[in-house]
mmCIF file with all atom_site columns, C-alpha atoms and ligand atoms in Angstrom:
data_model
loop_
_atom_site.group_PDB
_atom_site.id
_atom_site.type_symbol
_atom_site.label_atom_id
_atom_site.label_alt_id
_atom_site.label_comp_id
_atom_site.label_asym_id
_atom_site.label_entity_id
_atom_site.label_seq_id
_atom_site.pdbx_PDB_ins_code
_atom_site.Cartn_x
_atom_site.Cartn_y
_atom_site.Cartn_z
_atom_site.occupancy
_atom_site.B_iso_or_equiv
_atom_site.pdbx_formal_charge
_atom_site.auth_seq_id
_atom_site.auth_comp_id
_atom_site.auth_asym_id
_atom_site.auth_atom_id
_atom_site.pdbx_PDB_model_num
ATOM   1   C CA . MET A 1 1   ? 115.539 107.847 27.539 1.00 0.00 ? 733 MET A CA 1
ATOM   2   C CA . GLN A 1 2   ? 115.799 104.213 26.537 1.00 0.00 ? 734 GLN A CA 1
ATOM   3   C CA . LEU A 1 3   ? 115.147 101.591 29.187 1.00 0.00 ? 735 LEU A CA 1
ATOM   4   C CA . ASN A 1 4   ? 116.389 99.145  26.567 1.00 0.00 ? 736 ASN A CA 1
ATOM   5   C CA . SER A 1 5   ? 119.846 100.626 26.408 1.00 0.00 ? 737 SER A CA 1
ATOM   6   C CA . TYR A 1 6   ? 119.985 100.601 30.210 1.00 0.00 ? 738 TYR A CA 1
ATOM   7   C CA . LYS A 1 7   ? 119.090 96.921  30.260 1.00 0.00 ? 739 LYS A CA 1
ATOM   8   C CA . ASN A 1 8   ? 121.530 96.078  27.479 1.00 0.00 ? 740 ASN A CA 1
ATOM   9   C CA . ILE A 1 9   ? 124.336 97.770  29.353 1.00 0.00 ? 741 ILE A CA 1
ATOM   10  C CA . LEU A 1 10  ? 123.469 95.899  32.550 1.00 0.00 ? 742 LEU A CA 1
ATOM   11  C CA . ASP A 1 11  ? 123.620 92.606  30.652 1.00 0.00 ? 743 ASP A CA 1
ATOM   12  C CA . GLU A 1 12  ? 126.838 93.550  28.968 1.00 0.00 ? 744 GLU A CA 1
ATOM   13  C CA . ILE A 1 13  ? 128.784 94.613  32.063 1.00 0.00 ? 745 ILE A CA 1
ATOM   14  C CA . GLY A 1 14  ? 127.955 91.575  34.197 1.00 0.00 ? 746 GLY A CA 1
ATOM   15  C CA . ASP A 1 15  ? 129.401 91.929  37.702 1.00 0.00 ? 747 ASP A CA 1
ATOM   16  C CA . VAL A 1 16  ? 130.782 95.397  37.129 1.00 0.00 ? 748 VAL A CA 1
ATOM   17  C CA . LYS A 1 17  ? 128.760 98.043  38.957 1.00 0.00 ? 749 LYS A CA 1
ATOM   18  C CA . LEU A 1 18  ? 126.905 100.699 37.033 1.00 0.00 ? 750 LEU A CA 1
ATOM   19  C CA . VAL A 1 19  ? 126.577 104.276 38.167 1.00 0.00 ? 751 VAL A CA 1
ATOM   20  C CA . VAL A 1 20  ? 123.985 105.942 35.961 1.00 0.00 ? 752 VAL A CA 1
ATOM   21  C CA . VAL A 1 21  ? 125.223 109.482 35.430 1.00 0.00 ? 753 VAL A CA 1
ATOM   22  C CA . SER A 1 22  ? 122.094 111.591 35.796 1.00 0.00 ? 754 SER A CA 1
ATOM   23  C CA . LYS A 1 23  ? 123.653 115.060 35.713 1.00 0.00 ? 755 LYS A CA 1
ATOM   24  C CA . THR A 1 24  ? 121.547 117.489 33.643 1.00 0.00 ? 756 THR A CA 1
ATOM   25  C CA . ARG A 1 25  ? 118.757 114.884 33.340 1.00 0.00 ? 757 ARG A CA 1
ATOM   26  C CA . PRO A 1 26  ? 115.317 115.584 34.786 1.00 0.00 ? 758 PRO A CA 1
ATOM   27  C CA . VAL A 1 27  ? 114.097 113.796 37.901 1.00 0.00 ? 759 VAL A CA 1
ATOM   28  C CA . SER A 1 28  ? 111.324 112.130 35.875 1.00 0.00 ? 760 SER A CA 1
ATOM   29  C CA . GLN A 1 29  ? 113.939 110.144 33.966 1.00 0.00 ? 761 GLN A CA 1
ATOM   30  C CA . ILE A 1 30  ? 115.793 109.211 37.124 1.00 0.00 ? 762 ILE A CA 1
ATOM   31  C CA . GLN A 1 31  ? 112.497 108.075 38.602 1.00 0.00 ? 763 GLN A CA 1
ATOM   32  C CA . LEU A 1 32  ? 111.888 105.784 35.594 1.00 0.00 ? 764 LEU A CA 1
ATOM   33  C CA . LEU A 1 33  ? 115.208 104.044 36.144 1.00 0.00 ? 765 LEU A CA 1
ATOM   34  C CA . TYR A 1 34  ? 114.539 103.911 39.874 1.00 0.00 ? 766 TYR A CA 1
ATOM   35  C CA . ASN A 1 35  ? 111.231 102.200 39.148 1.00 0.00 ? 767 ASN A CA 1
ATOM   36  C CA . ALA A 1 36  ? 113.136 99.702  36.986 1.00 0.00 ? 768 ALA A CA 1
ATOM   37  C CA . GLY A 1 37  ? 115.177 98.897  40.095 1.00 0.00 ? 769 GLY A CA 1
ATOM   38  C CA . HIS A 1 38  ? 118.238 101.087 39.704 1.00 0.00 ? 770 HIS A CA 1
ATOM   39  C CA . ARG A 1 39  ? 119.667 102.727 42.815 1.00 0.00 ? 771 ARG A CA 1
ATOM   40  C CA . ASP A 1 40  ? 123.117 104.134 41.949 1.00 0.00 ? 772 ASP A CA 1
ATOM   41  C CA . PHE A 1 41  ? 123.118 107.554 40.341 1.00 0.00 ? 773 PHE A CA 1
ATOM   42  C CA . GLY A 1 42  ? 125.947 110.018 39.730 1.00 0.00 ? 774 GLY A CA 1
ATOM   43  C CA . GLU A 1 43  ? 125.801 113.796 39.826 1.00 0.00 ? 775 GLU A CA 1
ATOM   44  C CA . ASN A 1 44  ? 128.586 116.281 39.238 1.00 0.00 ? 776 ASN A CA 1
ATOM   45  C CA . ARG A 1 45  ? 127.221 119.532 40.671 1.00 0.00 ? 777 ARG A CA 1
ATOM   46  C CA . VAL A 1 46  ? 126.400 119.798 44.339 1.00 0.00 ? 778 VAL A CA 1
ATOM   47  C CA . GLN A 1 47  ? 123.607 122.327 43.889 1.00 0.00 ? 779 GLN A CA 1
ATOM   48  C CA . GLU A 1 48  ? 121.829 120.387 41.139 1.00 0.00 ? 780 GLU A CA 1
ATOM   49  C CA . TRP A 1 49  ? 122.200 117.208 43.164 1.00 0.00 ? 781 TRP A CA 1
ATOM   50  C CA . GLU A 1 50  ? 120.659 118.739 46.268 1.00 0.00 ? 782 GLU A CA 1
ATOM   51  C CA . GLU A 1 51  ? 117.667 119.938 44.275 1.00 0.00 ? 783 GLU A CA 1
ATOM   52  C CA . LYS A 1 52  ? 117.100 116.405 42.971 1.00 0.00 ? 784 LYS A CA 1
ATOM   53  C CA . VAL A 1 53  ? 117.682 114.715 46.308 1.00 0.00 ? 785 VAL A CA 1
ATOM   54  C CA . SER A 1 54  ? 114.790 116.529 47.906 1.00 0.00 ? 786 SER A CA 1
ATOM   55  C CA . ILE A 1 55  ? 112.358 115.188 45.297 1.00 0.00 ? 787 ILE A CA 1
ATOM   56  C CA . LEU A 1 56  ? 113.567 111.622 44.747 1.00 0.00 ? 788 LEU A CA 1
ATOM   57  C CA . PRO A 1 57  ? 113.309 108.499 46.947 1.00 0.00 ? 789 PRO A CA 1
ATOM   58  C CA . ASN A 1 58  ? 115.732 108.493 49.848 1.00 0.00 ? 790 ASN A CA 1
ATOM   59  C CA . ASP A 1 59  ? 117.164 105.032 49.273 1.00 0.00 ? 791 ASP A CA 1
ATOM   60  C CA . ILE A 1 60  ? 119.022 106.170 46.163 1.00 0.00 ? 792 ILE A CA 1
ATOM   61  C CA . ARG A 1 61  ? 122.781 105.744 46.473 1.00 0.00 ? 793 ARG A CA 1
ATOM   62  C CA . TRP A 1 62  ? 124.199 109.045 45.294 1.00 0.00 ? 794 TRP A CA 1
ATOM   63  C CA . HIS A 1 63  ? 127.654 109.180 43.767 1.00 0.00 ? 795 HIS A CA 1
ATOM   64  C CA . LEU A 1 64  ? 129.361 112.546 43.438 1.00 0.00 ? 796 LEU A CA 1
ATOM   65  C CA . ILE A 1 65  ? 131.593 112.412 40.392 1.00 0.00 ? 797 ILE A CA 1
ATOM   66  C CA . GLY A 1 66  ? 132.564 116.035 39.739 1.00 0.00 ? 798 GLY A CA 1
ATOM   67  C CA . HIS A 1 67  ? 135.040 118.510 41.176 1.00 0.00 ? 799 HIS A CA 1
ATOM   68  C CA . ILE A 1 68  ? 133.798 119.692 44.583 1.00 0.00 ? 800 ILE A CA 1
ATOM   69  C CA . GLN A 1 69  ? 134.573 123.158 45.886 1.00 0.00 ? 801 GLN A CA 1
ATOM   70  C CA . THR A 1 70  ? 135.505 123.021 49.547 1.00 0.00 ? 802 THR A CA 1
ATOM   71  C CA . ASN A 1 71  ? 132.943 125.684 50.447 1.00 0.00 ? 803 ASN A CA 1
ATOM   72  C CA . LYS A 1 72  ? 130.217 123.257 49.319 1.00 0.00 ? 804 LYS A CA 1
ATOM   73  C CA . VAL A 1 73  ? 131.209 120.512 51.721 1.00 0.00 ? 805 VAL A CA 1
ATOM   74  C CA . LYS A 1 74  ? 129.354 121.707 54.783 1.00 0.00 ? 806 LYS A CA 1
ATOM   75  C CA . HIS A 1 75  ? 126.151 121.572 52.757 1.00 0.00 ? 807 HIS A CA 1
ATOM   76  C CA . LEU A 1 76  ? 126.563 117.954 51.682 1.00 0.00 ? 808 LEU A CA 1
ATOM   77  C CA . SER A 1 77  ? 123.295 116.437 52.681 1.00 0.00 ? 809 SER A CA 1
ATOM   78  C CA . PRO A 1 78  ? 122.417 113.616 52.654 1.00 0.00 ? 810 PRO A CA 1
ATOM   79  C CA . THR A 1 79  ? 125.826 111.995 52.939 1.00 0.00 ? 811 THR A CA 1
ATOM   80  C CA . PRO A 1 80  ? 126.788 110.767 49.464 1.00 0.00 ? 812 PRO A CA 1
ATOM   81  C CA . TYR A 1 81  ? 127.184 107.032 49.128 1.00 0.00 ? 813 TYR A CA 1
ATOM   82  C CA . LEU A 1 82  ? 130.536 107.530 47.392 1.00 0.00 ? 814 LEU A CA 1
ATOM   83  C CA . ILE A 1 83  ? 132.566 110.560 46.338 1.00 0.00 ? 815 ILE A CA 1
ATOM   84  C CA . HIS A 1 84  ? 134.506 109.585 43.199 1.00 0.00 ? 816 HIS A CA 1
ATOM   85  C CA . SER A 1 85  ? 136.265 112.900 42.839 1.00 0.00 ? 817 SER A CA 1
ATOM   86  C CA . ALA A 1 86  ? 138.532 113.267 45.867 1.00 0.00 ? 818 ALA A CA 1
ATOM   87  C CA . ASP A 1 87  ? 141.167 115.076 43.844 1.00 0.00 ? 819 ASP A CA 1
ATOM   88  C CA . ARG A 1 88  ? 143.277 116.997 46.341 1.00 0.00 ? 820 ARG A CA 1
ATOM   89  C CA . ILE A 1 89  ? 144.459 116.977 49.953 1.00 0.00 ? 821 ILE A CA 1
ATOM   90  C CA . LYS A 1 90  ? 142.557 120.163 50.754 1.00 0.00 ? 822 LYS A CA 1
ATOM   91  C CA . LEU A 1 91  ? 139.239 118.508 49.908 1.00 0.00 ? 823 LEU A CA 1
ATOM   92  C CA . LEU A 1 92  ? 140.051 115.447 52.022 1.00 0.00 ? 824 LEU A CA 1
ATOM   93  C CA . LYS A 1 93  ? 140.933 117.712 54.896 1.00 0.00 ? 825 LYS A CA 1
ATOM   94  C CA . VAL A 1 94  ? 137.650 119.615 54.696 1.00 0.00 ? 826 VAL A CA 1
ATOM   95  C CA . LEU A 1 95  ? 135.617 116.419 54.343 1.00 0.00 ? 827 LEU A CA 1
ATOM   96  C CA . ASP A 1 96  ? 137.421 114.949 57.337 1.00 0.00 ? 828 ASP A CA 1
ATOM   97  C CA . LYS A 1 97  ? 136.680 117.995 59.447 1.00 0.00 ? 829 LYS A CA 1
ATOM   98  C CA . ASP A 1 98  ? 133.030 117.918 58.448 1.00 0.00 ? 830 ASP A CA 1
ATOM   99  C CA . GLY A 1 99  ? 132.891 114.200 59.208 1.00 0.00 ? 831 GLY A CA 1
ATOM   100 C CA . GLU A 1 100 ? 134.304 114.853 62.641 1.00 0.00 ? 832 GLU A CA 1
ATOM   101 C CA . LEU A 1 101 ? 131.797 117.630 63.350 1.00 0.00 ? 833 LEU A CA 1
ATOM   102 C CA . ASN A 1 102 ? 128.858 115.556 62.209 1.00 0.00 ? 834 ASN A CA 1
ATOM   103 C CA . GLY A 1 103 ? 129.986 112.154 63.427 1.00 0.00 ? 835 GLY A CA 1
ATOM   104 C CA . LEU A 1 104 ? 130.168 110.505 60.039 1.00 0.00 ? 836 LEU A CA 1
ATOM   105 C CA . GLN A 1 105 ? 132.566 108.908 57.577 1.00 0.00 ? 837 GLN A CA 1
ATOM   106 C CA . TYR A 1 106 ? 132.945 109.924 53.948 1.00 0.00 ? 838 TYR A CA 1
ATOM   107 C CA . ASN A 1 107 ? 133.527 107.164 51.407 1.00 0.00 ? 839 ASN A CA 1
ATOM   108 C CA . VAL A 1 108 ? 135.872 108.429 48.732 1.00 0.00 ? 840 VAL A CA 1
ATOM   109 C CA . LEU A 1 109 ? 137.774 107.360 45.644 1.00 0.00 ? 841 LEU A CA 1
ATOM   110 C CA . LEU A 1 110 ? 141.085 109.045 44.923 1.00 0.00 ? 842 LEU A CA 1
ATOM   111 C CA . GLN A 1 111 ? 140.783 110.679 41.532 1.00 0.00 ? 843 GLN A CA 1
ATOM   112 C CA . ILE A 1 112 ? 144.070 110.397 39.670 1.00 0.00 ? 844 ILE A CA 1
ATOM   113 C CA . LYS A 1 113 ? 145.076 112.096 36.431 1.00 0.00 ? 845 LYS A CA 1
ATOM   114 C CA . ILE A 1 114 ? 145.630 109.526 33.734 1.00 0.00 ? 846 ILE A CA 1
ATOM   115 C CA . ALA A 1 115 ? 144.851 111.554 30.621 1.00 0.00 ? 847 ALA A CA 1
ATOM   116 C CA . GLU A 1 116 ? 147.670 113.646 29.217 1.00 0.00 ? 848 GLU A CA 1
ATOM   117 C CA . GLU A 1 117 ? 147.168 117.402 29.121 1.00 0.00 ? 849 GLU A CA 1
ATOM   118 C CA . GLU A 1 118 ? 143.492 118.072 29.122 1.00 0.00 ? 850 GLU A CA 1
ATOM   119 C CA . SER A 1 119 ? 142.373 116.781 32.496 1.00 0.00 ? 851 SER A CA 1
ATOM   120 C CA . LYS A 1 120 ? 142.174 119.631 34.932 1.00 0.00 ? 852 LYS A CA 1
ATOM   121 C CA . TYR A 1 121 ? 141.345 117.645 38.033 1.00 0.00 ? 853 TYR A CA 1
ATOM   122 C CA . GLY A 1 122 ? 142.820 114.717 39.852 1.00 0.00 ? 854 GLY A CA 1
ATOM   123 C CA . PHE A 1 123 ? 145.962 114.008 41.829 1.00 0.00 ? 855 PHE A CA 1
ATOM   124 C CA . ASP A 1 124 ? 149.246 113.893 40.008 1.00 0.00 ? 856 ASP A CA 1
ATOM   125 C CA . TRP A 1 125 ? 150.480 110.380 40.607 1.00 0.00 ? 857 TRP A CA 1
ATOM   126 C CA . ASP A 1 126 ? 153.870 111.368 41.999 1.00 0.00 ? 858 ASP A CA 1
ATOM   127 C CA . ASP A 1 127 ? 152.314 113.801 44.472 1.00 0.00 ? 859 ASP A CA 1
ATOM   128 C CA . LEU A 1 128 ? 149.734 111.281 45.590 1.00 0.00 ? 860 LEU A CA 1
ATOM   129 C CA . LEU A 1 129 ? 152.314 108.568 46.123 1.00 0.00 ? 861 LEU A CA 1
ATOM   130 C CA . GLN A 1 130 ? 154.464 110.922 48.149 1.00 0.00 ? 862 GLN A CA 1
ATOM   131 C CA . ASN A 1 131 ? 151.489 111.996 50.249 1.00 0.00 ? 863 ASN A CA 1
ATOM   132 C CA . CYS A 1 132 ? 150.714 108.346 50.941 1.00 0.00 ? 864 CYS A CA 1
ATOM   133 C CA . GLN A 1 133 ? 154.314 107.569 51.834 1.00 0.00 ? 865 GLN A CA 1
ATOM   134 C CA . GLU A 1 134 ? 154.362 110.482 54.244 1.00 0.00 ? 866 GLU A CA 1
ATOM   135 C CA . GLY A 1 135 ? 151.176 109.252 55.880 1.00 0.00 ? 867 GLY A CA 1
ATOM   136 C CA . ARG A 1 136 ? 149.180 112.339 55.045 1.00 0.00 ? 868 ARG A CA 1
ATOM   137 C CA . LEU A 1 137 ? 146.027 110.585 53.898 1.00 0.00 ? 869 LEU A CA 1
ATOM   138 C CA . LYS A 1 138 ? 145.838 108.269 56.862 1.00 0.00 ? 870 LYS A CA 1
ATOM   139 C CA . ARG A 1 139 ? 145.582 111.224 59.185 1.00 0.00 ? 871 ARG A CA 1
ATOM   140 C CA . PHE A 1 140 ? 142.012 111.805 58.123 1.00 0.00 ? 872 PHE A CA 1
ATOM   141 C CA . GLY A 1 141 ? 140.070 109.513 60.424 1.00 0.00 ? 873 GLY A CA 1
ATOM   142 C CA . HIS A 1 142 ? 136.683 110.398 58.971 1.00 0.00 ? 874 HIS A CA 1
ATOM   143 C CA . ILE A 1 143 ? 137.599 109.413 55.435 1.00 0.00 ? 875 ILE A CA 1
ATOM   144 C CA . ARG A 1 144 ? 137.123 105.853 54.243 1.00 0.00 ? 876 ARG A CA 1
ATOM   145 C CA . TYR A 1 145 ? 139.298 105.170 51.203 1.00 0.00 ? 877 TYR A CA 1
ATOM   146 C CA . CYS A 1 146 ? 137.423 102.948 48.776 1.00 0.00 ? 878 CYS A CA 1
ATOM   147 C CA . GLY A 1 147 ? 139.659 102.964 45.701 1.00 0.00 ? 879 GLY A CA 1
ATOM   148 C CA . VAL A 1 148 ? 140.544 105.077 42.686 1.00 0.00 ? 880 VAL A CA 1
ATOM   149 C CA . MET A 1 149 ? 138.837 106.935 39.862 1.00 0.00 ? 881 MET A CA 1
ATOM   150 C CA . GLY A 1 150 ? 140.172 108.183 36.546 1.00 0.00 ? 882 GLY A CA 1
ATOM   151 C CA . MET A 1 151 ? 139.123 109.560 33.197 1.00 0.00 ? 883 MET A CA 1
ATOM   152 C CA . ALA A 1 152 ? 140.869 108.642 29.979 1.00 0.00 ? 884 ALA A CA 1
ATOM   153 C CA . THR A 1 153 ? 141.680 111.083 27.196 1.00 0.00 ? 885 THR A CA 1
ATOM   154 C CA . LEU A 1 154 ? 138.774 111.848 24.896 1.00 0.00 ? 886 LEU A CA 1
ATOM   155 C CA . THR A 1 155 ? 140.124 110.271 21.713 1.00 0.00 ? 887 THR A CA 1
ATOM   156 C CA . ASP A 1 156 ? 139.436 107.608 19.088 1.00 0.00 ? 888 ASP A CA 1
ATOM   157 C CA . ASP A 1 157 ? 142.841 106.115 19.791 1.00 0.00 ? 889 ASP A CA 1
ATOM   158 C CA . THR A 1 158 ? 141.843 102.964 21.629 1.00 0.00 ? 890 THR A CA 1
ATOM   159 C CA . GLU A 1 159 ? 145.450 101.991 22.330 1.00 0.00 ? 891 GLU A CA 1
ATOM   160 C CA . LYS A 1 160 ? 145.955 105.247 24.157 1.00 0.00 ? 892 LYS A CA 1
ATOM   161 C CA . ILE A 1 161 ? 142.764 104.817 26.181 1.00 0.00 ? 893 ILE A CA 1
ATOM   162 C CA . LYS A 1 162 ? 143.748 101.249 27.030 1.00 0.00 ? 894 LYS A CA 1
ATOM   163 C CA . SER A 1 163 ? 147.167 102.284 28.246 1.00 0.00 ? 895 SER A CA 1
ATOM   164 C CA . GLU A 1 164 ? 145.663 104.996 30.447 1.00 0.00 ? 896 GLU A CA 1
ATOM   165 C CA . PHE A 1 165 ? 143.238 102.549 32.049 1.00 0.00 ? 897 PHE A CA 1
ATOM   166 C CA . LYS A 1 166 ? 146.100 100.070 32.514 1.00 0.00 ? 898 LYS A CA 1
ATOM   167 C CA . ARG A 1 167 ? 148.012 102.791 34.283 1.00 0.00 ? 899 ARG A CA 1
ATOM   168 C CA . LEU A 1 168 ? 145.131 103.485 36.661 1.00 0.00 ? 900 LEU A CA 1
ATOM   169 C CA . LYS A 1 169 ? 144.950 99.797  37.507 1.00 0.00 ? 901 LYS A CA 1
ATOM   170 C CA . GLN A 1 170 ? 148.677 99.827  38.273 1.00 0.00 ? 902 GLN A CA 1
ATOM   171 C CA . TYR A 1 171 ? 148.249 102.879 40.506 1.00 0.00 ? 903 TYR A CA 1
ATOM   172 C CA . PHE A 1 172 ? 145.447 101.103 42.319 1.00 0.00 ? 904 PHE A CA 1
ATOM   173 C CA . ILE A 1 173 ? 147.683 98.101  42.976 1.00 0.00 ? 905 ILE A CA 1
ATOM   174 C CA . GLN A 1 174 ? 150.489 100.318 44.222 1.00 0.00 ? 906 GLN A CA 1
ATOM   175 C CA . LEU A 1 175 ? 148.180 102.229 46.561 1.00 0.00 ? 907 LEU A CA 1
ATOM   176 C CA . GLN A 1 176 ? 146.425 99.251  48.127 1.00 0.00 ? 908 GLN A CA 1
ATOM   177 C CA . PRO A 1 177 ? 149.154 98.507  50.710 1.00 0.00 ? 909 PRO A CA 1
ATOM   178 C CA . PHE A 1 178 ? 148.747 102.010 52.129 1.00 0.00 ? 910 PHE A CA 1
ATOM   179 C CA . PHE A 1 179 ? 145.131 101.314 53.088 1.00 0.00 ? 911 PHE A CA 1
ATOM   180 C CA . PRO A 1 180 ? 145.012 97.964  54.884 1.00 0.00 ? 912 PRO A CA 1
ATOM   181 C CA . ASP A 1 181 ? 142.155 99.095  57.140 1.00 0.00 ? 913 ASP A CA 1
ATOM   182 C CA . ASP A 1 182 ? 139.998 100.559 54.388 1.00 0.00 ? 914 ASP A CA 1
ATOM   183 C CA . PRO A 1 183 ? 137.819 98.824  51.812 1.00 0.00 ? 915 PRO A CA 1
ATOM   184 C CA . PHE A 1 184 ? 140.002 100.089 48.937 1.00 0.00 ? 916 PHE A CA 1
ATOM   185 C CA . ASP A 1 185 ? 138.623 97.765  46.285 1.00 0.00 ? 917 ASP A CA 1
ATOM   186 C CA . GLU A 1 186 ? 136.992 99.936  43.609 1.00 0.00 ? 918 GLU A CA 1
ATOM   187 C CA . ILE A 1 187 ? 138.372 101.089 40.279 1.00 0.00 ? 919 ILE A CA 1
ATOM   188 C CA . SER A 1 188 ? 135.945 103.613 38.811 1.00 0.00 ? 920 SER A CA 1
ATOM   189 C CA . MET A 1 189 ? 136.771 104.027 35.134 1.00 0.00 ? 921 MET A CA 1
ATOM   190 C CA . GLY A 1 190 ? 134.856 104.014 31.874 1.00 0.00 ? 922 GLY A CA 1
ATOM   191 C CA . MET A 1 191 ? 132.068 106.201 30.481 1.00 0.00 ? 923 MET A CA 1
ATOM   192 C CA . SER A 1 192 ? 129.694 105.860 27.512 1.00 0.00 ? 924 SER A CA 1
ATOM   193 C CA . GLY A 1 193 ? 132.490 105.994 24.937 1.00 0.00 ? 925 GLY A CA 1
ATOM   194 C CA . ASP A 1 194 ? 135.061 103.758 26.575 1.00 0.00 ? 926 ASP A CA 1
ATOM   195 C CA . TYR A 1 195 ? 133.503 101.502 29.206 1.00 0.00 ? 927 TYR A CA 1
ATOM   196 C CA . GLU A 1 196 ? 134.175 98.282  27.270 1.00 0.00 ? 928 GLU A CA 1
ATOM   197 C CA . LEU A 1 197 ? 137.876 99.111  27.244 1.00 0.00 ? 929 LEU A CA 1
ATOM   198 C CA . ALA A 1 198 ? 137.746 100.053 30.933 1.00 0.00 ? 930 ALA A CA 1
ATOM   199 C CA . ILE A 1 199 ? 136.143 96.757  31.884 1.00 0.00 ? 931 ILE A CA 1
ATOM   200 C CA . ALA A 1 200 ? 138.751 94.838  29.901 1.00 0.00 ? 932 ALA A CA 1
ATOM   201 C CA . GLU A 1 201 ? 141.417 96.643  31.952 1.00 0.00 ? 933 GLU A CA 1
ATOM   202 C CA . GLY A 1 202 ? 139.815 95.891  35.310 1.00 0.00 ? 934 GLY A CA 1
ATOM   203 C CA . ALA A 1 203 ? 137.143 98.495  36.085 1.00 0.00 ? 935 ALA A CA 1
ATOM   204 C CA . THR A 1 204 ? 134.903 97.476  38.980 1.00 0.00 ? 936 THR A CA 1
ATOM   205 C CA . LEU A 1 205 ? 132.532 100.357 38.412 1.00 0.00 ? 937 LEU A CA 1
ATOM   206 C CA . VAL A 1 206 ? 131.572 102.303 35.281 1.00 0.00 ? 938 VAL A CA 1
ATOM   207 C CA . ARG A 1 207 ? 129.891 105.714 35.070 1.00 0.00 ? 939 ARG A CA 1
ATOM   208 C CA . ILE A 1 208 ? 127.521 105.959 32.129 1.00 0.00 ? 940 ILE A CA 1
ATOM   209 C CA . GLY A 1 209 ? 125.219 108.808 31.129 1.00 0.00 ? 941 GLY A CA 1
ATOM   210 C CA . SER A 1 210 ? 124.655 109.620 27.469 1.00 0.00 ? 942 SER A CA 1
ATOM   211 C CA . LYS A 1 211 ? 124.477 106.018 26.264 1.00 0.00 ? 943 LYS A CA 1
ATOM   212 C CA . ILE A 1 212 ? 121.482 105.522 28.538 1.00 0.00 ? 944 ILE A CA 1
ATOM   213 C CA . PHE A 1 213 ? 119.720 108.852 28.228 1.00 0.00 ? 945 PHE A CA 1
ATOM   214 C CA . ASP A 1 214 ? 120.344 109.983 24.636 1.00 0.00 ? 946 ASP A CA 1
HETATM 215 C C1 . PLP B 2 .   ? 129.497 113.127 32.593 1.00 0.00 ? 492 PLP B C1 1
HETATM 216 C C2 . PLP B 2 .   ? 130.410 112.179 33.244 1.00 0.00 ? 492 PLP B C2 1
HETATM 217 C C3 . PLP B 2 .   ? 130.344 110.810 32.988 1.00 0.00 ? 492 PLP B C3 1
HETATM 218 C C4 . PLP B 2 .   ? 129.387 110.184 31.996 1.00 0.00 ? 492 PLP B C4 1
HETATM 219 O O1 . PLP B 2 .   ? 129.696 110.549 30.708 1.00 0.00 ? 492 PLP B O1 1
HETATM 220 P P1 . PLP B 2 .   ? 128.897 109.925 29.456 1.00 0.00 ? 492 PLP B P1 1
HETATM 221 O O2 . PLP B 2 .   ? 129.847 110.091 28.333 1.00 0.00 ? 492 PLP B O2 1
HETATM 222 O O3 . PLP B 2 .   ? 127.659 110.740 29.321 1.00 0.00 ? 492 PLP B O3 1
HETATM 223 O O4 . PLP B 2 .   ? 128.610 108.513 29.752 1.00 0.00 ? 492 PLP B O4 1
HETATM 224 C C5 . PLP B 2 .   ? 131.207 109.978 33.688 1.00 0.00 ? 492 PLP B C5 1
HETATM 225 N N1 . PLP B 2 .   ? 132.090 110.465 34.564 1.00 0.00 ? 492 PLP B N1 1
HETATM 226 C C6 . PLP B 2 .   ? 132.180 111.770 34.841 1.00 0.00 ? 492 PLP B C6 1
HETATM 227 C C7 . PLP B 2 .   ? 133.183 112.221 35.833 1.00 0.00 ? 492 PLP B C7 1
HETATM 228 C C8 . PLP B 2 .   ? 131.352 112.676 34.195 1.00 0.00 ? 492 PLP B C8 1
HETATM 229 O O5 . PLP B 2 .   ? 131.460 113.981 34.468 1.00 0.00 ? 492 PLP B O5 1
#
């Protein structure tokens, strides 16, 4: 792990927030970045995350960035700072129910498909828009909608990546009026290979793993 590359990225991204993606990385490396002052870390598997949580300092802001099975939700502890991967109504419904039972709110980003074929997870835009128009998302009183998340196609074609990020930004703008009482101000896009492009297209938050750890 290179503290230098972490610091270079921080300098480079300016006001954009950095979630260090620590999935598959040992707690010792997370602890090093914590000691350097970093607090936002992203994990994509609930079980691995919970193992790490019990060992690491409790003021870490944990971001869940991977697909979450609904049967894992009742074990979500501590409450994640932000769930980037709210990718279907069923998950929102289960989170809402759990929030009601436990008297808490879940902060989520709506994950939307922007890559062509290969992305398995995320809302289809047309479905999501329809769900919003029909008021289905607002029914969940224990969900706080904080913005959108998307992943671009894994490709060297920068024009394609740019147009996908542009599309996510447009979706974000179209969704904002549906959430006047929510924060709804984050656009989570950009990883090690494409975060510069994402920032140029309006990312407020980037999720970076390999460029820091490898
Ligand atoms: C793994 C992962 C990242 C980070 O990817 P890197 O290429 O290692 O920076 C970002 N977002 C999600 C959803 C991921 O699963």
